[in-house]
Every structure is written in structure tokens, then in C-alpha cells.
Short mmCIF file of C-alpha atoms and ligand atoms in Angstrom, two decimals:
data_model
loop_
_atom_site.label_atom_id
_atom_site.label_comp_id
_atom_site.label_asym_id
_atom_site.label_seq_id
_atom_site.Cartn_x
_atom_site.Cartn_y
_atom_site.Cartn_z
CA LYS C 50 27.86 -24.44 2.74
CA ASN C 51 31.08 -23.85 0.92
CA ILE C 52 29.89 -24.61 -2.49
CA ASN C 53 27.05 -22.29 -1.80
CA LYS C 54 29.19 -19.64 -0.81
CA GLN C 55 31.52 -20.13 -3.87
CA LEU C 56 28.39 -20.23 -6.21
CA SER C 57 27.05 -17.06 -4.87
CA LYS C 58 30.69 -15.45 -5.52
CA GLN C 59 30.07 -16.13 -9.17
CA SER C 60 27.39 -13.38 -9.33
CA SER C 61 28.60 -10.11 -10.56
CA TYR C 62 27.62 -8.22 -7.56
CA SER C 63 27.12 -9.21 -3.69
CA ASN C 64 24.94 -7.40 -1.22
CA ARG C 65 27.80 -5.99 0.54
CA GLY C 66 26.17 -6.28 4.02
CA MET C 67 23.10 -4.72 3.22
CA THR C 68 19.89 -6.34 4.55
CA LEU C 69 17.30 -7.44 1.93
CA GLU C 70 14.88 -4.28 2.94
CA GLU C 71 17.71 -1.96 2.12
CA ASP C 72 18.40 -3.60 -1.32
CA LEU C 73 14.48 -3.54 -2.05
CA ASN C 74 14.17 0.12 -1.01
CA GLU C 75 17.00 0.98 -3.42
CA THR C 76 15.10 -0.97 -5.97
CA ASN C 77 12.07 0.68 -5.78
CA LEU C 78 13.67 4.09 -5.80
CA TYR C 79 15.27 3.01 -8.99
CA TYR C 80 12.14 1.79 -10.46
CA ARG C 81 10.51 5.12 -9.36
CA THR C 82 13.12 7.40 -10.62
CA HIS C 83 13.13 5.44 -14.12
CA ASN C 84 9.40 5.33 -14.41
CA ILE C 85 9.34 1.50 -14.35
CA ALA C 86 7.03 0.99 -11.57
CA VAL C 87 5.78 2.61 -8.40
CA VAL C 88 6.23 0.45 -5.57
CA HIS C 89 6.41 1.63 -1.85
CA LYS C 90 7.35 -0.24 1.69
CA LYS C 91 4.39 0.16 3.72
CA PRO C 92 4.96 1.79 7.20
CA ILE C 93 5.13 -0.45 10.04
CA PRO C 94 1.75 -0.58 11.86
CA VAL C 95 1.63 0.95 15.11
CA GLN C 96 -0.95 1.59 17.70
CA ILE C 97 -0.44 5.26 19.13
CA VAL C 98 -1.58 5.43 22.75
CA ASN C 99 -0.12 8.71 24.10
CA VAL C 100 0.99 11.98 21.99
CA ASP C 101 2.87 14.92 23.81
CA TYR C 102 2.33 18.31 21.90
CA PRO C 103 5.00 20.40 23.18
CA SER C 104 4.51 23.98 22.54
CA ARG C 105 6.92 25.17 19.40
CA SER C 106 8.22 21.65 18.55
CA ALA C 107 6.64 18.71 16.79
CA ALA C 108 4.28 16.31 18.36
CA VAL C 109 6.20 13.54 20.29
CA ILE C 110 4.73 9.85 20.19
CA LYS C 111 5.33 8.78 24.13
CA GLU C 112 3.53 5.42 24.04
CA ALA C 113 2.81 3.26 21.03
CA TYR C 114 2.91 -0.44 20.30
CA PHE C 115 3.69 -2.55 17.20
CA ARG C 116 0.56 -4.17 15.65
CA GLN C 117 0.70 -7.15 13.61
CA ALA C 118 0.88 -6.58 9.83
CA SER C 119 -2.38 -7.73 8.09
CA THR C 120 -0.95 -7.56 4.83
CA THR C 121 2.33 -7.77 3.03
CA ASP C 122 5.37 -5.55 3.14
CA TYR C 123 5.08 -4.04 -0.39
CA ASN C 124 2.83 -3.05 -3.11
CA GLY C 125 2.44 -0.71 -5.99
CA VAL C 126 1.83 -0.85 -9.70
CA TRP C 127 3.62 -1.68 -12.67
CA ASN C 128 2.65 -1.52 -16.22
CA GLY C 129 -1.14 -1.36 -15.33
CA LYS C 130 -0.61 -4.41 -13.09
CA TYR C 131 -1.11 -4.71 -9.09
CA ILE C 132 2.27 -5.76 -7.45
CA ASP C 133 1.92 -6.99 -3.93
CA PHE C 134 4.69 -9.06 -2.30
CA GLU C 135 6.43 -9.81 1.06
CA ALA C 136 10.19 -9.90 1.69
CA LYS C 137 11.74 -12.52 4.32
CA GLU C 138 15.26 -13.33 5.23
CA THR C 139 16.31 -16.68 6.71
CA LYS C 140 19.43 -17.77 8.37
CA SER C 141 18.74 -21.34 7.62
CA ASN C 142 20.79 -23.10 4.87
CA SER C 143 18.72 -25.76 3.94
CA SER C 144 14.95 -24.60 4.00
CA PHE C 145 12.60 -21.43 4.60
CA PRO C 146 10.52 -21.79 7.64
CA LEU C 147 6.86 -21.08 7.09
CA ARG C 148 6.42 -19.37 10.18
CA ASN C 149 7.74 -16.35 8.99
CA PHE C 150 4.08 -16.08 7.35
CA HIS C 151 1.13 -15.45 9.29
CA GLU C 152 -2.22 -16.89 8.26
CA HIS C 153 -3.73 -13.50 7.44
CA GLN C 154 -0.88 -12.56 5.10
CA ILE C 155 -1.40 -15.74 3.33
CA GLU C 156 -5.20 -14.93 3.10
CA HIS C 157 -4.40 -11.61 2.00
CA MET C 158 -2.07 -12.98 -0.85
CA LYS C 159 -5.10 -15.17 -1.91
CA SER C 160 -7.60 -12.44 -2.27
CA VAL C 161 -4.99 -10.38 -4.21
CA VAL C 162 -4.69 -13.49 -6.90
CA GLN C 163 -8.57 -13.51 -6.70
CA GLN C 164 -8.44 -9.95 -7.89
CA GLU C 165 -5.97 -10.60 -10.58
CA GLY C 166 -3.00 -9.19 -8.70
CA ILE C 167 0.44 -10.24 -9.09
CA THR C 168 1.75 -11.56 -5.74
CA PHE C 169 5.08 -13.15 -4.56
CA VAL C 170 7.36 -13.78 -1.79
CA ILE C 171 11.41 -12.77 -2.00
CA ILE C 172 13.42 -14.97 0.09
CA ARG C 173 16.85 -14.09 0.98
CA PHE C 174 19.14 -16.68 2.46
CA VAL C 175 21.42 -14.98 4.43
CA THR C 176 24.49 -17.33 4.64
CA THR C 177 24.74 -17.82 0.92
CA ASP C 178 23.50 -14.61 -0.06
CA GLU C 179 21.21 -15.95 -2.61
CA ILE C 180 17.68 -14.34 -3.48
CA PHE C 181 14.52 -16.10 -4.87
CA LEU C 182 11.18 -15.08 -6.00
CA LEU C 183 8.38 -17.68 -5.10
CA GLU C 184 5.17 -17.04 -6.94
CA GLY C 185 2.00 -16.84 -4.54
CA LYS C 186 0.88 -20.23 -5.97
CA VAL C 187 4.03 -21.74 -5.12
CA LEU C 188 3.93 -20.47 -1.49
CA PHE C 189 0.13 -21.65 -1.31
CA PHE C 190 1.05 -25.20 -2.36
CA TYR C 191 3.68 -25.37 0.44
CA TRP C 192 1.42 -23.59 3.03
CA GLU C 193 -1.38 -26.20 2.40
CA ARG C 194 0.99 -28.86 2.81
CA MET C 195 1.82 -27.60 6.31
CA VAL C 196 -1.54 -27.08 7.16
CA LYS C 197 -2.40 -31.03 5.97
CA GLY C 198 0.25 -31.94 8.65
CA GLY C 199 3.42 -31.84 6.49
CA ARG C 200 6.51 -30.26 6.95
CA LYS C 201 6.66 -26.77 8.40
CA SER C 202 9.21 -25.34 5.78
CA ILE C 203 9.97 -25.09 2.36
CA LYS C 204 13.20 -27.28 1.30
CA LYS C 205 15.84 -25.14 -0.41
CA ASP C 206 15.67 -27.53 -3.14
CA GLU C 207 12.00 -27.22 -3.63
CA ILE C 208 12.63 -23.46 -3.88
CA ILE C 209 15.31 -23.64 -6.50
CA LYS C 210 12.98 -26.32 -8.56
CA ASP C 211 9.77 -24.15 -8.02
CA GLY C 212 11.27 -20.41 -7.70
CA ILE C 213 13.43 -18.09 -9.76
CA LYS C 214 16.80 -16.88 -8.37
CA ILE C 215 17.24 -13.35 -8.85
CA PRO C 216 20.76 -12.41 -9.49
CA TYR C 217 22.19 -9.38 -7.75
CA GLY C 218 22.62 -6.05 -9.92
CA LEU C 219 24.38 -2.71 -9.44
CA HIS C 220 21.33 -0.60 -10.27
CA PRO C 221 18.90 -1.85 -9.40
CA ARG C 222 20.18 -4.33 -6.84
CA ILE C 223 17.59 -6.67 -7.00
CA ASP C 224 15.58 -6.42 -10.29
CA TYR C 225 12.51 -8.37 -9.34
CA ILE C 226 10.33 -6.95 -12.14
CA LYS C 227 12.51 -8.64 -14.64
CA THR C 228 11.85 -11.73 -12.93
CA VAL C 229 7.98 -11.01 -12.66
CA GLN C 230 8.14 -10.78 -16.61
CA LYS C 231 9.32 -14.39 -16.72
CA LEU C 232 6.36 -15.64 -14.82
CA ASN C 233 3.26 -16.78 -16.61
CA LEU C 234 0.92 -14.75 -14.78
CA LEU C 235 0.23 -11.86 -17.34
CA LYS B 86 -26.10 26.10 2.87
CA ASN B 87 -29.85 25.27 3.46
CA ILE B 88 -30.45 24.23 -0.07
CA ASN B 89 -27.28 22.21 0.39
CA LYS B 90 -28.20 20.48 3.48
CA GLN B 91 -31.95 19.90 2.26
CA LEU B 92 -30.51 18.17 -0.91
CA SER B 93 -28.16 16.12 1.07
CA LYS B 94 -31.17 14.76 3.23
CA GLN B 95 -32.67 13.44 0.10
CA SER B 96 -30.03 10.63 0.08
CA SER B 97 -31.42 7.37 1.61
CA TYR B 98 -28.53 7.21 4.13
CA SER B 99 -26.45 9.91 5.91
CA ASN B 100 -23.20 9.31 7.59
CA ARG B 101 -24.37 9.36 10.94
CA GLY B 102 -21.31 11.26 12.66
CA MET B 103 -18.75 8.62 11.25
CA THR B 104 -15.73 10.19 9.70
CA LEU B 105 -14.76 9.83 6.04
CA GLU B 106 -11.99 7.28 7.36
CA GLU B 107 -14.28 5.30 9.15
CA ASP B 108 -16.80 4.93 6.20
CA LEU B 109 -14.13 3.99 4.00
CA ASN B 110 -12.64 1.30 6.52
CA GLU B 111 -16.17 0.08 6.67
CA THR B 112 -16.43 0.09 2.75
CA ASN B 113 -13.11 -1.50 2.29
CA LEU B 114 -13.95 -4.27 4.71
CA TYR B 115 -16.96 -4.96 3.03
CA TYR B 116 -15.38 -5.07 -0.42
CA ARG B 117 -12.72 -7.43 0.99
CA THR B 118 -15.34 -9.75 2.57
CA HIS B 119 -17.38 -9.73 -0.66
CA ASN B 120 -14.45 -10.34 -2.94
CA ILE B 121 -14.78 -6.99 -4.70
CA ALA B 122 -11.73 -5.64 -4.11
CA VAL B 123 -8.62 -5.76 -1.89
CA VAL B 124 -8.13 -2.23 -0.69
CA HIS B 125 -6.31 -1.24 2.72
CA LYS B 126 -5.65 2.12 4.31
CA LYS B 127 -1.67 2.42 4.89
CA PRO B 128 -0.49 2.80 8.24
CA ILE B 129 0.34 6.23 9.66
CA PRO B 130 4.20 6.81 8.87
CA VAL B 131 6.04 6.86 11.94
CA GLN B 132 9.86 7.36 12.86
CA ILE B 133 10.67 5.08 15.66
CA VAL B 134 13.50 6.58 17.91
CA ASN B 135 13.20 4.57 21.30
CA VAL B 136 11.85 1.49 21.99
CA ASP B 137 11.62 -0.15 25.58
CA TYR B 138 11.58 -4.04 25.79
CA PRO B 139 10.31 -4.64 29.17
CA SER B 140 10.58 -8.25 30.15
CA ARG B 141 7.71 -10.43 29.75
CA SER B 142 5.69 -8.08 28.02
CA ALA B 143 5.20 -6.22 24.72
CA ALA B 144 7.98 -3.82 23.15
CA VAL B 145 6.79 -0.32 24.00
CA ILE B 146 7.52 2.55 21.55
CA LYS B 147 8.66 5.43 24.08
CA GLU B 148 9.97 8.12 21.34
CA ALA B 149 8.55 8.48 17.83
CA TYR B 150 7.65 11.08 15.60
CA PHE B 151 4.88 11.67 12.54
CA ARG B 152 6.53 11.60 9.18
CA GLN B 153 5.01 13.14 6.41
CA ALA B 154 3.21 10.68 3.96
CA SER B 155 4.88 10.48 0.71
CA THR B 156 1.98 8.85 -0.98
CA THR B 157 -1.63 8.41 -0.51
CA ASP B 158 -3.91 6.80 2.18
CA TYR B 159 -5.39 3.95 0.44
CA ASN B 160 -4.43 1.25 -2.33
CA GLY B 161 -5.12 -1.94 -3.45
CA VAL B 162 -6.46 -4.04 -6.48
CA TRP B 163 -9.85 -4.48 -7.98
CA ASN B 164 -10.50 -6.64 -10.64
CA GLY B 165 -6.78 -6.70 -11.99
CA LYS B 166 -6.62 -2.87 -11.77
CA TYR B 167 -4.39 -1.02 -9.20
CA ILE B 168 -6.45 1.49 -7.24
CA ASP B 169 -4.83 4.35 -5.35
CA PHE B 170 -6.47 7.22 -3.69
CA GLU B 171 -6.54 9.78 -1.08
CA ALA B 172 -9.44 10.90 1.42
CA LYS B 173 -9.81 14.29 2.39
CA GLU B 174 -12.70 16.09 4.40
CA THR B 175 -13.15 19.96 4.48
CA LYS B 176 -15.33 22.30 6.62
CA SER B 177 -15.20 24.89 3.78
CA ASN B 178 -18.84 24.90 2.07
CA SER B 179 -17.74 26.62 -1.02
CA SER B 180 -14.22 25.13 -2.04
CA PHE B 181 -11.80 22.37 -1.51
CA PRO B 182 -8.45 23.96 -0.31
CA LEU B 183 -5.44 22.50 -2.31
CA ARG B 184 -3.20 22.74 0.67
CA ASN B 185 -4.55 19.59 1.77
CA PHE B 186 -2.28 18.01 -0.67
CA HIS B 187 1.38 18.06 -0.71
CA GLU B 188 3.50 18.23 -3.90
CA HIS B 189 4.91 14.72 -3.53
CA GLN B 190 1.35 13.25 -3.06
CA ILE B 191 0.43 14.80 -6.62
CA GLU B 192 3.88 13.42 -7.87
CA HIS B 193 2.95 10.07 -6.55
CA MET B 194 -0.61 10.24 -8.26
CA LYS B 195 1.03 11.53 -11.77
CA SER B 196 3.38 8.36 -11.34
CA VAL B 197 0.43 5.96 -10.67
CA VAL B 198 -1.33 7.29 -13.87
CA GLN B 199 1.81 6.76 -15.95
CA GLN B 200 1.86 3.23 -14.68
CA GLU B 201 -1.63 2.90 -15.83
CA GLY B 202 -3.15 2.80 -12.42
CA ILE B 203 -6.43 4.43 -11.30
CA THR B 204 -5.99 7.18 -8.91
CA PHE B 205 -8.49 9.83 -7.47
CA VAL B 206 -9.41 11.90 -4.58
CA ILE B 207 -12.48 11.37 -2.45
CA ILE B 208 -13.67 14.67 -1.22
CA ARG B 209 -16.22 14.97 1.83
CA PHE B 210 -17.82 18.29 2.56
CA VAL B 211 -18.24 17.81 6.33
CA THR B 212 -20.95 20.79 6.79
CA THR B 213 -23.35 19.27 3.92
CA ASP B 214 -22.38 15.62 4.28
CA GLU B 215 -21.52 15.23 0.65
CA ILE B 216 -18.96 13.08 -1.03
CA PHE B 217 -17.52 13.51 -4.51
CA LEU B 218 -14.74 11.55 -6.44
CA LEU B 219 -12.36 13.58 -8.42
CA GLU B 220 -10.41 11.58 -10.97
CA GLY B 221 -6.43 12.22 -10.75
CA LYS B 222 -6.50 14.06 -14.13
CA VAL B 223 -9.04 16.57 -12.66
CA LEU B 224 -6.86 17.15 -9.61
CA PHE B 225 -3.74 17.62 -11.48
CA PHE B 226 -5.48 20.24 -13.79
CA TYR B 227 -6.59 22.45 -10.72
CA TRP B 228 -3.38 21.72 -9.17
CA GLU B 229 -1.60 23.13 -12.22
CA ARG B 230 -3.96 26.36 -12.12
CA MET B 231 -2.81 27.15 -8.47
CA VAL B 232 1.00 26.56 -9.69
CA LYS B 233 0.52 28.84 -12.52
CA GLY B 234 -0.59 31.48 -9.82
CA GLY B 235 -4.37 30.88 -10.16
CA ARG B 236 -6.61 30.21 -7.00
CA LYS B 237 -5.57 27.96 -4.08
CA SER B 238 -8.75 25.95 -4.10
CA ILE B 239 -11.29 24.01 -6.23
CA LYS B 240 -14.42 25.78 -6.44
CA LYS B 241 -17.40 23.37 -5.08
CA ASP B 242 -19.39 24.35 -8.52
CA GLU B 243 -16.06 22.76 -10.27
CA ILE B 244 -16.21 19.86 -8.21
CA ILE B 245 -20.02 19.31 -8.83
CA LYS B 246 -19.12 19.81 -12.66
CA ASP B 247 -15.89 17.70 -13.08
CA GLY B 248 -16.49 15.14 -10.26
CA ILE B 249 -18.94 12.70 -9.53
CA LYS B 250 -21.02 12.45 -6.21
CA ILE B 251 -21.16 9.31 -4.38
CA PRO B 252 -24.30 8.55 -2.76
CA TYR B 253 -24.27 7.39 1.05
CA GLY B 254 -25.34 3.85 1.30
CA LEU B 255 -25.95 1.09 4.10
CA HIS B 256 -23.63 -1.60 3.19
CA PRO B 257 -20.85 -0.64 1.78
CA ARG B 258 -21.50 3.17 3.14
CA ILE B 259 -19.32 4.70 0.15
CA ASP B 260 -19.44 2.63 -2.86
CA TYR B 261 -16.71 4.23 -4.61
CA ILE B 262 -15.89 1.20 -7.04
CA LYS B 263 -19.36 1.70 -8.73
CA THR B 264 -18.46 5.23 -9.32
CA VAL B 265 -14.80 4.42 -10.69
CA GLN B 266 -16.81 1.95 -12.83
CA LYS B 267 -18.45 5.06 -14.62
CA LEU B 268 -15.13 6.72 -15.17
CA ASN B 269 -13.60 6.50 -18.94
CA LEU B 270 -10.42 5.02 -17.27
CA LEU B 271 -10.59 1.35 -18.36
MG1 MG L 23 9.01 -8.56 5.63
MG1 MG L 24 -6.14 11.74 4.00
#
């Protein structure tokens, strides 16, 4: 643990208590403002049951429920390419638990690959503040290993070997497009 | 009106009381099932203020508000291309009122074009049950006309001239991908 913490301090910037989502929102705003890419976080899917319409004020949702997301968190367009990804944080130091994904999210990501879109997951190890990008095909490989009865997580060593570490920056904070450009997808 | 109604009856299928959204959801499901495209409607953006966590049952959202959408209704990927569109119904017979759009939606669609994505609006005239696809660049032209002090709507004649009529089908109900293939975008 201590070695990892020391290593992460070597990067020029740290995340200063921001969540992965906050950092990605800042990054996407930077990309949009600088005409680099148009990527948004999708709204949280909510099943609305009861709405109140008070006179002279805005409608109030009085009863609603969280629905399970059928796709991923983020999508958009970069340089003519469709981008679609999920962002996940884990408190584990040694592995990324695959129960963070639902079967239908994996199916969605496979469909994206079939349509020649670019899909990946951005994983943040909270305790060491390290961020990795794992291509869809890598994620599918470890997902299949689990489905076939293998381990229910991806070891951190495997993520280091098969993923790409994204360094923190000042603006944008998580320059994942630069990392996507390194992939042999295009 | 009567002529339009007669014309629309000539198409093989009618929409049978379905809303445009229902027809598009069915179409997108068809596309996904048949590996033609992966397009989803985005969830309604909601600002969640208060959530109740009753023991032994699902979390209940007790207070939330509708937020204005900053993007469009639908996006996804088709054949490596990014697809992004808005769907609008109008009860008017003679024109499509541009107040159906917000400035930031138009800005979003312009950004999509800049990133070489495909963007358009699908307009349904409710009374005649006719559906048209208008490319982003056509929409921007009429939007600019309004901004410069011109009329606040697009005349139906202009939509017929500059758009493409999408016939109703059985499965999929609104085959907009076939129409997109006719555009000189690619
Ligand atoms: Mg997530
Ligand atoms: Mg709409």
C-alpha cells in the first residue's frame, strides 16, 4: 500500500478529494469547450410515479424509483468516432470486482464494438488514487473468465498489464481521449 | 387538411395512436435486436433533492425536479458513425414551431456536426400522421433565419422541400436509418 501511495504522489497532480465522476465531468466540459469531443454523462434513470403540479411553481416529483441502467454512464462523439464508456471506483487495493458490472451493460458494450464504436471502462483505485483505462475487449476477456467459473475480479496486476494508466492533469483532469488515441482501435 | 389526410392513408401502415416516442423506442429495439444500430433514448434529466431509504424496501425518491435537457433525446452508434437526434411532435398543420427547441440543444447539435457526427430532427405532424427527417444543417438554416428576425417556425412546405419523409413500417415502425443512408453525410 505504501509503495503505491508513494508512486501515485509522483504524478504531477492528484485528485484532491474529487470523485471520479466530478473529474470526468470537468474533463468532458473541457473537451466540449475546446472542441475536442462532445461527451456527456447520461442522466440517472428514474421511474417517475407521482408528480405534483402546484400552481405558480415548478412541477415536483413526489414519488420515483431508481431504475437499473441498461447502458453505460457516458457516451458521445470524438472526431467522427462513437465513444461509450463506464466509470467505476473501487476501494479494493488488489483487484477490481466484476460485480460492479451488470450483464446487460457488458452486452451493451459488446453491441457497441459490433457497430464499430469505441468502448472502455475507466477504473479508479480510490486508496492509491490511480486511474486505468481498460478496453472493451479486455473487459470482455475477464468477464468471460468469470462466466466460465474463474475469479470474480480482475487482479490489479492484470489491469496494469492489459490496461493503460491515465495520469492526472490540471485541465483536463483525466485526459482519456489522449489514452484512446494510443489504442489500436482506429 | 383533407388532402394531407388522404395522402397519409396511402402509406402502408399508420401509427395507430402510438406516440412518436413509442414508435421510436420500438424502432430502436428492432435495430438493437437485429444488430443494425445501438441507439437509446436518454433518461429524463431529474434533479434529486430528497430520497427515503425504508428498511427492507427500495429507495424512494420523495422530492425531485425536472431539469432542462442540455442535449437531444436519442444517441448511439450505427456502422461506426455517431448518431444524435431529437424527436418532436407538433399539432400544427402548416408549420413546425422552432420554440420546440432550446438554444443549447441547437448548440449541442452544431458541436456534433463539428465532431463529424450525424445529427437530425424527426418531426411528426400529429394531425396528418406524417413524419419527416430534417438534417442538422437544414435545422440550423431555419434557426438562423429566426435569430436574424425571420419567422419563428419552419413552414411545412419548406420541410417537404428540404426534409425527407419517412414512411411508417410494420417492423421497424420508423426506419430512420434507411433515411439517414440517403443523406449525403457520409
Ligand atoms: Mg459508473
Ligand atoms: Mg423530444
